mmCIF file of N, CA and C in Angstrom:
data_model
loop_
_atom_site.group_PDB
_atom_site.id
_atom_site.type_symbol
_atom_site.label_atom_id
_atom_site.label_comp_id
_atom_site.label_asym_id
_atom_site.label_seq_id
_atom_site.Cartn_x
_atom_site.Cartn_y
_atom_site.Cartn_z
ATOM 1 N N UNK O 1 -1.957 -11.432 -8.388
ATOM 2 C CA UNK O 1 -1.568 -10.321 -9.226
ATOM 3 C C UNK O 1 -2.159 -9.041 -8.658
ATOM 4 N N UNK O 2 -1.436 -7.969 -8.785
ATOM 5 C CA UNK O 2 -1.890 -6.690 -8.293
ATOM 6 C C UNK O 2 -0.873 -5.599 -8.619
ATOM 7 N N UNK O 3 -1.016 -4.491 -7.967
ATOM 8 C CA UNK O 3 -0.136 -3.339 -8.117
ATOM 9 C C UNK O 3 0.077 -2.801 -6.719
ATOM 10 N N UNK O 4 0.615 -3.653 -5.856
ATOM 11 C CA UNK O 4 0.636 -3.425 -4.409
ATOM 12 C C UNK O 4 1.653 -2.369 -3.964
ATOM 13 N N UNK O 5 1.239 -1.611 -2.976
ATOM 14 C CA UNK O 5 2.101 -0.590 -2.332
ATOM 15 C C UNK O 5 1.708 -0.502 -0.856
ATOM 16 N N UNK O 6 2.696 -0.243 -0.011
ATOM 17 C CA UNK O 6 2.442 -0.004 1.420
ATOM 18 C C UNK O 6 2.925 1.417 1.727
ATOM 19 N N UNK O 7 2.004 2.188 2.323
ATOM 20 C CA UNK O 7 2.330 3.512 2.836
ATOM 21 C C UNK O 7 2.492 3.366 4.338
ATOM 22 N N UNK O 8 3.631 3.795 4.866
ATOM 23 C CA UNK O 8 3.880 3.769 6.298
ATOM 24 C C UNK O 8 3.872 5.208 6.807
ATOM 25 N N UNK O 9 2.939 5.515 7.695
ATOM 26 C CA UNK O 9 2.818 6.855 8.236
ATOM 27 C C UNK O 9 3.422 6.846 9.645
ATOM 28 N N UNK O 10 4.608 7.431 9.751
ATOM 29 C CA UNK O 10 5.285 7.470 11.051
ATOM 30 C C UNK O 10 4.665 8.576 11.906
ATOM 31 N N UNK O 11 4.174 8.175 13.079
ATOM 32 C CA UNK O 11 3.543 9.117 13.990
ATOM 33 C C UNK O 11 4.464 9.578 15.091
ATOM 34 N N UNK O 12 5.466 8.808 15.399
ATOM 35 C CA UNK O 12 6.589 9.192 16.270
ATOM 36 C C UNK O 12 7.717 8.236 15.963
ATOM 37 N N UNK O 13 8.775 8.256 16.714
ATOM 38 C CA UNK O 13 9.938 7.438 16.339
ATOM 39 C C UNK O 13 9.678 5.938 16.458
ATOM 40 N N UNK O 14 8.664 5.541 17.224
ATOM 41 C CA UNK O 14 8.411 4.124 17.445
ATOM 42 C C UNK O 14 7.030 3.638 17.024
ATOM 43 N N UNK O 15 6.214 4.488 16.448
ATOM 44 C CA UNK O 15 4.841 4.068 16.123
ATOM 45 C C UNK O 15 4.474 4.516 14.700
ATOM 46 N N UNK O 16 3.920 3.569 13.957
ATOM 47 C CA UNK O 16 3.501 3.834 12.586
ATOM 48 C C UNK O 16 2.118 3.273 12.349
ATOM 49 N N UNK O 17 1.389 3.902 11.437
ATOM 50 C CA UNK O 17 0.134 3.388 10.897
ATOM 51 C C UNK O 17 0.437 3.057 9.428
ATOM 52 N N UNK O 18 0.037 1.862 9.023
ATOM 53 C CA UNK O 18 0.384 1.401 7.667
ATOM 54 C C UNK O 18 -0.872 1.179 6.853
ATOM 55 N N UNK O 19 -0.797 1.533 5.580
ATOM 56 C CA UNK O 19 -1.887 1.314 4.656
ATOM 57 C C UNK O 19 -1.395 0.473 3.504
ATOM 58 N N UNK O 20 -1.998 -0.695 3.310
ATOM 59 C CA UNK O 20 -1.714 -1.547 2.174
ATOM 60 C C UNK O 20 -2.752 -1.273 1.090
ATOM 61 N N UNK O 21 -2.286 -1.030 -0.103
ATOM 62 C CA UNK O 21 -3.186 -0.831 -1.253
ATOM 63 C C UNK O 21 -2.857 -1.881 -2.297
ATOM 64 N N UNK O 22 -3.846 -2.684 -2.653
ATOM 65 C CA UNK O 22 -3.619 -3.758 -3.615
ATOM 66 C C UNK O 22 -3.458 -3.247 -5.057
ATOM 67 N N UNK O 23 -4.117 -2.138 -5.366
ATOM 68 C CA UNK O 23 -4.083 -1.648 -6.736
ATOM 69 C C UNK O 23 -3.545 -0.211 -6.854
ATOM 70 N N UNK O 24 -2.947 0.333 -5.804
ATOM 71 C CA UNK O 24 -2.561 1.735 -5.819
ATOM 72 C C UNK O 24 -1.151 2.057 -6.243
ATOM 73 N N UNK O 25 -0.386 1.077 -6.645
ATOM 74 C CA UNK O 25 1.041 1.311 -6.915
ATOM 75 C C UNK O 25 1.336 2.229 -8.081
ATOM 76 N N UNK O 26 0.620 2.094 -9.149
ATOM 77 C CA UNK O 26 0.928 2.860 -10.363
ATOM 78 C C UNK O 26 0.832 4.366 -10.134
ATOM 79 N N UNK O 27 -0.209 4.819 -9.456
ATOM 80 C CA UNK O 27 -0.432 6.249 -9.212
ATOM 81 C C UNK O 27 0.006 6.662 -7.810
ATOM 82 N N UNK O 28 0.892 5.907 -7.184
ATOM 83 C CA UNK O 28 1.245 6.120 -5.782
ATOM 84 C C UNK O 28 1.758 7.539 -5.489
ATOM 85 N N UNK O 29 2.576 8.099 -6.344
ATOM 86 C CA UNK O 29 3.161 9.403 -6.072
ATOM 87 C C UNK O 29 2.123 10.512 -6.187
ATOM 88 N N UNK O 30 1.345 10.492 -7.245
ATOM 89 C CA UNK O 30 0.326 11.519 -7.438
ATOM 90 C C UNK O 30 -0.752 11.402 -6.343
ATOM 91 N N UNK O 31 -1.178 10.186 -6.059
ATOM 92 C CA UNK O 31 -2.194 10.000 -5.030
ATOM 93 C C UNK O 31 -1.707 10.479 -3.673
ATOM 94 N N UNK O 32 -0.445 10.158 -3.336
ATOM 95 C CA UNK O 32 0.078 10.616 -2.045
ATOM 96 C C UNK O 32 0.252 12.129 -2.039
ATOM 97 N N UNK O 33 0.708 12.727 -3.124
ATOM 98 C CA UNK O 33 0.841 14.194 -3.182
ATOM 99 C C UNK O 33 -0.519 14.868 -2.949
ATOM 100 N N UNK O 34 -1.564 14.340 -3.555
ATOM 101 C CA UNK O 34 -2.911 14.879 -3.321
ATOM 102 C C UNK O 34 -3.358 14.712 -1.882
ATOM 103 N N UNK O 35 -3.065 13.540 -1.310
ATOM 104 C CA UNK O 35 -3.428 13.271 0.077
ATOM 105 C C UNK O 35 -2.688 14.212 1.031
ATOM 106 N N UNK O 36 -1.390 14.400 0.791
ATOM 107 C CA UNK O 36 -0.626 15.315 1.634
ATOM 108 C C UNK O 36 -1.130 16.738 1.514
ATOM 109 N N UNK O 37 -1.479 17.159 0.305
ATOM 110 C CA UNK O 37 -1.999 18.521 0.096
ATOM 111 C C UNK O 37 -3.313 18.682 0.868
ATOM 112 N N UNK O 38 -4.195 17.683 0.808
ATOM 113 C CA UNK O 38 -5.452 17.762 1.532
ATOM 114 C C UNK O 38 -5.239 17.811 3.046
ATOM 115 N N UNK O 39 -4.176 17.142 3.525
ATOM 116 C CA UNK O 39 -3.891 17.093 4.953
ATOM 117 C C UNK O 39 -3.066 18.281 5.449
ATOM 118 N N UNK O 40 -2.643 19.152 4.545
ATOM 119 C CA UNK O 40 -1.732 20.246 4.910
ATOM 120 C C UNK O 40 -2.209 21.061 6.128
ATOM 121 N N UNK O 41 -3.481 21.410 6.231
ATOM 122 C CA UNK O 41 -3.897 22.184 7.407
ATOM 123 C C UNK O 41 -3.693 21.429 8.740
ATOM 124 N N UNK O 42 -3.513 20.099 8.665
ATOM 125 C CA UNK O 42 -3.359 19.256 9.856
ATOM 126 C C UNK O 42 -2.045 18.539 9.947
ATOM 127 N N UNK O 43 -1.015 19.022 9.235
ATOM 128 C CA UNK O 43 0.289 18.371 9.298
ATOM 129 C C UNK O 43 0.857 18.346 10.714
ATOM 130 N N UNK O 44 0.491 19.306 11.536
ATOM 131 C CA UNK O 44 0.991 19.346 12.905
ATOM 132 C C UNK O 44 0.088 18.633 13.898
ATOM 133 N N UNK O 45 -1.001 18.058 13.427
ATOM 134 C CA UNK O 45 -1.920 17.299 14.264
ATOM 135 C C UNK O 45 -1.859 15.855 13.791
ATOM 136 N N UNK O 46 -1.061 15.051 14.482
ATOM 137 C CA UNK O 46 -0.745 13.698 14.022
ATOM 138 C C UNK O 46 -1.985 12.844 13.750
ATOM 139 N N UNK O 47 -2.943 12.858 14.654
ATOM 140 C CA UNK O 47 -4.115 11.991 14.472
ATOM 141 C C UNK O 47 -4.989 12.449 13.314
ATOM 142 N N UNK O 48 -5.257 13.728 13.220
ATOM 143 C CA UNK O 48 -6.065 14.245 12.107
ATOM 144 C C UNK O 48 -5.315 14.119 10.770
ATOM 145 N N UNK O 49 -4.013 14.454 10.792
ATOM 146 C CA UNK O 49 -3.214 14.339 9.568
ATOM 147 C C UNK O 49 -3.215 12.910 9.036
ATOM 148 N N UNK O 50 -3.032 11.946 9.943
ATOM 149 C CA UNK O 50 -3.067 10.530 9.544
ATOM 150 C C UNK O 50 -4.403 10.172 8.948
ATOM 151 N N UNK O 51 -5.494 10.554 9.609
ATOM 152 C CA UNK O 51 -6.824 10.236 9.122
ATOM 153 C C UNK O 51 -7.095 10.830 7.750
ATOM 154 N N UNK O 52 -6.684 12.065 7.542
ATOM 155 C CA UNK O 52 -6.919 12.698 6.256
ATOM 156 C C UNK O 52 -6.115 11.998 5.150
ATOM 157 N N UNK O 53 -4.865 11.686 5.421
ATOM 158 C CA UNK O 53 -4.034 10.989 4.433
ATOM 159 C C UNK O 53 -4.654 9.637 4.082
ATOM 160 N N UNK O 54 -5.003 8.865 5.094
ATOM 161 C CA UNK O 54 -5.641 7.546 4.850
ATOM 162 C C UNK O 54 -6.939 7.715 4.060
ATOM 163 N N UNK O 55 -7.769 8.638 4.474
ATOM 164 C CA UNK O 55 -9.066 8.867 3.795
ATOM 165 C C UNK O 55 -8.873 9.229 2.342
ATOM 166 N N UNK O 56 -7.923 10.098 2.066
ATOM 167 C CA UNK O 56 -7.685 10.518 0.676
ATOM 168 C C UNK O 56 -7.153 9.357 -0.168
ATOM 169 N N UNK O 57 -6.264 8.553 0.401
ATOM 170 C CA UNK O 57 -5.712 7.443 -0.360
ATOM 171 C C UNK O 57 -6.747 6.346 -0.627
ATOM 172 N N UNK O 58 -7.641 6.116 0.324
ATOM 173 C CA UNK O 58 -8.668 5.094 0.154
ATOM 174 C C UNK O 58 -9.823 5.626 -0.680
ATOM 175 N N UNK O 59 -10.123 6.899 -0.575
ATOM 176 C CA UNK O 59 -11.134 7.521 -1.415
ATOM 177 C C UNK O 59 -12.523 6.919 -1.153
ATOM 178 N N UNK O 60 -13.204 6.538 -2.206
ATOM 179 C CA UNK O 60 -14.578 6.010 -2.113
ATOM 180 C C UNK O 60 -14.603 4.515 -1.827
ATOM 181 N N UNK O 61 -13.482 3.912 -1.523
ATOM 182 C CA UNK O 61 -13.426 2.452 -1.353
ATOM 183 C C UNK O 61 -13.580 1.977 0.095
ATOM 184 N N UNK O 62 -14.019 2.832 0.999
ATOM 185 C CA UNK O 62 -14.137 2.446 2.398
ATOM 186 C C UNK O 62 -15.098 1.292 2.630
ATOM 187 N N UNK O 63 -16.085 1.130 1.793
ATOM 188 C CA UNK O 63 -17.065 0.077 1.979
ATOM 189 C C UNK O 63 -16.689 -1.240 1.299
ATOM 190 N N UNK O 64 -15.553 -1.277 0.619
ATOM 191 C CA UNK O 64 -15.141 -2.483 -0.070
ATOM 192 C C UNK O 64 -14.499 -3.480 0.888
ATOM 193 N N UNK O 65 -14.747 -4.752 0.661
ATOM 194 C CA UNK O 65 -14.156 -5.799 1.493
ATOM 195 C C UNK O 65 -12.672 -5.970 1.183
ATOM 196 N N UNK O 66 -12.306 -5.742 -0.046
ATOM 197 C CA UNK O 66 -10.933 -5.973 -0.507
ATOM 198 C C UNK O 66 -10.227 -4.665 -0.837
ATOM 199 N N UNK O 67 -9.020 -4.763 -1.273
ATOM 200 C CA UNK O 67 -8.205 -3.681 -1.841
ATOM 201 C C UNK O 67 -7.325 -2.937 -0.832
ATOM 202 N N UNK O 68 -7.766 -2.757 0.408
ATOM 203 C CA UNK O 68 -6.970 -2.001 1.384
ATOM 204 C C UNK O 68 -6.902 -2.708 2.730
ATOM 205 N N UNK O 69 -5.808 -2.505 3.422
ATOM 206 C CA UNK O 69 -5.641 -2.989 4.800
ATOM 207 C C UNK O 69 -4.931 -1.945 5.616
ATOM 208 N N UNK O 70 -5.267 -1.831 6.891
ATOM 209 C CA UNK O 70 -4.660 -0.836 7.787
ATOM 210 C C UNK O 70 -4.189 -1.576 9.047
ATOM 211 N N UNK O 71 -2.974 -1.264 9.496
ATOM 212 C CA UNK O 71 -2.483 -1.829 10.743
ATOM 213 C C UNK O 71 -1.472 -0.891 11.382
ATOM 214 N N UNK O 72 -1.319 -1.024 12.679
ATOM 215 C CA UNK O 72 -0.331 -0.252 13.442
ATOM 216 C C UNK O 72 0.895 -1.123 13.634
ATOM 217 N N UNK O 73 2.051 -0.475 13.757
ATOM 218 C CA UNK O 73 3.284 -1.222 14.006
ATOM 219 C C UNK O 73 4.280 -0.346 14.732
ATOM 220 N N UNK O 74 5.288 -1.010 15.304
ATOM 221 C CA UNK O 74 6.360 -0.277 15.951
ATOM 222 C C UNK O 74 7.632 -0.337 15.104
ATOM 223 N N UNK O 75 7.432 -0.625 13.819
ATOM 224 C CA UNK O 75 8.559 -0.684 12.892
ATOM 225 C C UNK O 75 8.042 -0.350 11.499
ATOM 226 N N UNK O 76 8.875 -0.580 10.495
ATOM 227 C CA UNK O 76 8.433 -0.353 9.131
ATOM 228 C C UNK O 76 7.261 -1.254 8.795
ATOM 229 N N UNK O 77 6.467 -0.844 7.840
ATOM 230 C CA UNK O 77 5.269 -1.571 7.491
ATOM 231 C C UNK O 77 5.459 -2.662 6.454
ATOM 232 N N UNK O 78 6.700 -2.875 6.031
ATOM 233 C CA UNK O 78 6.967 -3.745 4.887
ATOM 234 C C UNK O 78 6.283 -5.112 4.995
ATOM 235 N N UNK O 79 5.492 -5.426 3.983
ATOM 236 C CA UNK O 79 4.940 -6.766 3.851
ATOM 237 C C UNK O 79 5.242 -7.307 2.465
ATOM 238 N N UNK O 80 5.939 -6.560 1.710
ATOM 239 C CA UNK O 80 6.274 -6.972 0.348
ATOM 240 C C UNK O 80 5.203 -6.530 -0.614
ATOM 241 N N UNK O 81 5.613 -5.870 -1.639
ATOM 242 C CA UNK O 81 4.661 -5.392 -2.626
ATOM 243 C C UNK O 81 5.311 -5.321 -3.975
ATOM 244 N N UNK O 82 4.590 -4.813 -4.924
ATOM 245 C CA UNK O 82 5.132 -4.660 -6.269
ATOM 246 C C UNK O 82 6.007 -3.429 -6.394
ATOM 247 N N UNK O 83 5.883 -2.511 -5.420
ATOM 248 C CA UNK O 83 6.656 -1.279 -5.381
ATOM 249 C C UNK O 83 7.253 -1.122 -3.990
ATOM 250 N N UNK O 84 8.393 -0.460 -3.864
ATOM 251 C CA UNK O 84 8.964 -0.218 -2.518
ATOM 252 C C UNK O 84 7.993 0.597 -1.675
ATOM 253 N N UNK O 85 7.991 0.313 -0.374
ATOM 254 C CA UNK O 85 7.156 1.074 0.560
ATOM 255 C C UNK O 85 7.485 2.569 0.479
ATOM 256 N N UNK O 86 6.508 3.361 0.843
ATOM 257 C CA UNK O 86 6.692 4.810 0.950
ATOM 258 C C UNK O 86 6.495 5.155 2.412
ATOM 259 N N UNK O 87 7.427 5.905 2.972
ATOM 260 C CA UNK O 87 7.352 6.292 4.378
ATOM 261 C C UNK O 87 7.002 7.779 4.459
ATOM 262 N N UNK O 88 5.874 8.068 5.112
ATOM 263 C CA UNK O 88 5.425 9.428 5.338
ATOM 264 C C UNK O 88 5.722 9.739 6.793
ATOM 265 N N UNK O 89 6.649 10.640 7.049
ATOM 266 C CA UNK O 89 7.060 11.005 8.408
ATOM 267 C C UNK O 89 6.374 12.282 8.809
ATOM 268 N N UNK O 90 5.344 12.151 9.656
ATOM 269 C CA UNK O 90 4.590 13.331 10.089
ATOM 270 C C UNK O 90 5.346 14.176 11.101
ATOM 271 N N UNK O 91 6.349 13.635 11.731
ATOM 272 C CA UNK O 91 7.142 14.410 12.697
ATOM 273 C C UNK O 91 8.082 15.345 11.946
ATOM 274 N N UNK O 92 8.814 14.803 10.965
ATOM 275 C CA UNK O 92 9.790 15.594 10.209
ATOM 276 C C UNK O 92 9.265 16.170 8.915
ATOM 277 N N UNK O 93 7.959 15.857 8.601
ATOM 278 C CA UNK O 93 7.317 16.369 7.374
ATOM 279 C C UNK O 93 8.094 15.967 6.120
ATOM 280 N N UNK O 94 8.430 14.652 6.033
ATOM 281 C CA UNK O 94 9.154 14.154 4.890
ATOM 282 C C UNK O 94 8.482 12.892 4.323
ATOM 283 N N UNK O 95 8.785 12.644 3.052
ATOM 284 C CA UNK O 95 8.377 11.429 2.362
ATOM 285 C C UNK O 95 9.635 10.743 1.913
ATOM 286 N N UNK O 96 9.771 9.449 2.251
ATOM 287 C CA UNK O 96 10.888 8.657 1.791
ATOM 288 C C UNK O 96 10.362 7.601 0.818
ATOM 289 N N UNK O 97 10.887 7.669 -0.422
ATOM 290 C CA UNK O 97 10.516 6.657 -1.426
ATOM 291 C C UNK O 97 11.777 6.166 -2.111
ATOM 292 N N UNK O 98 11.621 5.416 -3.197
ATOM 293 C CA UNK O 98 12.785 4.842 -3.834
ATOM 294 C C UNK O 98 13.715 5.878 -4.466
ATOM 295 N N UNK O 99 13.275 7.130 -4.560
ATOM 296 C CA UNK O 99 14.132 8.178 -5.145
ATOM 297 C C UNK O 99 14.869 8.988 -4.091
ATOM 298 N N UNK O 100 14.529 8.798 -2.801
ATOM 299 C CA UNK O 100 15.183 9.534 -1.734
ATOM 300 C C UNK O 100 14.188 10.068 -0.724
ATOM 301 N N UNK O 101 14.635 11.055 0.058
ATOM 302 C CA UNK O 101 13.805 11.667 1.080
ATOM 303 C C UNK O 101 13.506 13.108 0.652
ATOM 304 N N UNK O 102 12.230 13.494 0.736
ATOM 305 C CA UNK O 102 11.782 14.793 0.244
ATOM 306 C C UNK O 102 10.885 15.446 1.290
ATOM 307 N N UNK O 103 11.003 16.749 1.462
ATOM 308 C CA UNK O 103 10.074 17.433 2.350
ATOM 309 C C UNK O 103 8.701 17.446 1.674
ATOM 310 N N UNK O 104 7.652 17.581 2.514
ATOM 311 C CA UNK O 104 6.278 17.497 2.008
ATOM 312 C C UNK O 104 6.016 18.440 0.845
ATOM 313 N N UNK O 105 6.415 19.708 0.996
ATOM 314 C CA UNK O 105 6.137 20.692 -0.044
ATOM 315 C C UNK O 105 6.824 20.348 -1.356
ATOM 316 N N UNK O 106 8.077 19.930 -1.288
ATOM 317 C CA UNK O 106 8.791 19.556 -2.522
ATOM 318 C C UNK O 106 8.152 18.363 -3.197
ATOM 319 N N UNK O 107 7.725 17.370 -2.397
ATOM 320 C CA UNK O 107 7.079 16.185 -2.947
ATOM 321 C C UNK O 107 5.764 16.562 -3.638
ATOM 322 N N UNK O 108 4.965 17.372 -2.963
ATOM 323 C CA UNK O 108 3.679 17.813 -3.537
ATOM 324 C C UNK O 108 3.927 18.590 -4.842
ATOM 325 N N UNK O 109 4.800 19.575 -4.770
ATOM 326 C CA UNK O 109 5.062 20.419 -5.929
ATOM 327 C C UNK O 109 5.560 19.612 -7.129
ATOM 328 N N UNK O 110 6.451 18.683 -6.886
ATOM 329 C CA UNK O 110 6.990 17.877 -7.962
ATOM 330 C C UNK O 110 5.931 16.989 -8.603
ATOM 331 N N UNK O 111 5.154 16.288 -7.768
ATOM 332 C CA UNK O 111 4.215 15.293 -8.297
ATOM 333 C C UNK O 111 2.879 15.879 -8.758
ATOM 334 N N UNK O 112 2.584 17.086 -8.320
ATOM 335 C CA UNK O 112 1.370 17.700 -8.820
ATOM 336 C C UNK O 112 1.653 18.782 -9.860
ATOM 337 N N UNK O 113 2.954 18.955 -10.184
ATOM 338 C CA UNK O 113 3.316 19.926 -11.213
ATOM 339 C C UNK O 113 3.112 21.366 -10.783
ATOM 340 N N UNK O 114 3.189 21.589 -9.476
ATOM 341 C CA UNK O 114 2.996 22.939 -8.942
ATOM 342 C C UNK O 114 4.349 23.647 -8.923
ATOM 343 N N UNK O 115 4.353 24.913 -9.295
ATOM 344 C CA UNK O 115 5.566 25.699 -9.179
ATOM 345 C C UNK O 115 5.376 26.731 -8.092
ATOM 346 N N UNK O 116 6.435 26.980 -7.380
ATOM 347 C CA UNK O 116 6.364 27.945 -6.266
ATOM 348 C C UNK O 116 6.959 29.261 -6.677
#
């Protein structure tokens, strides 16, 4: 039992870094919007942007044995979860989730209640 979600961070057309969260599904949109906002100064720096997003999503749980997994892949990160995977495309600055594809700013604004 869990609330599983996989975040796939596309770093180029053939390489992704994936984050599995065992309990992060319920707050997935808000948590990702906060992570993207924190990474905004580094959206154009793939390695730093990826690290900031991962760090924000994992938060204070880096020392835990359970709850999160990270792996690299040359395809989607799907391993099956309680929620559809979310794809964060750092090249095109988009998020793809079960509702469609959204640019980073629109995703952040919608899920954090920010108005422009």
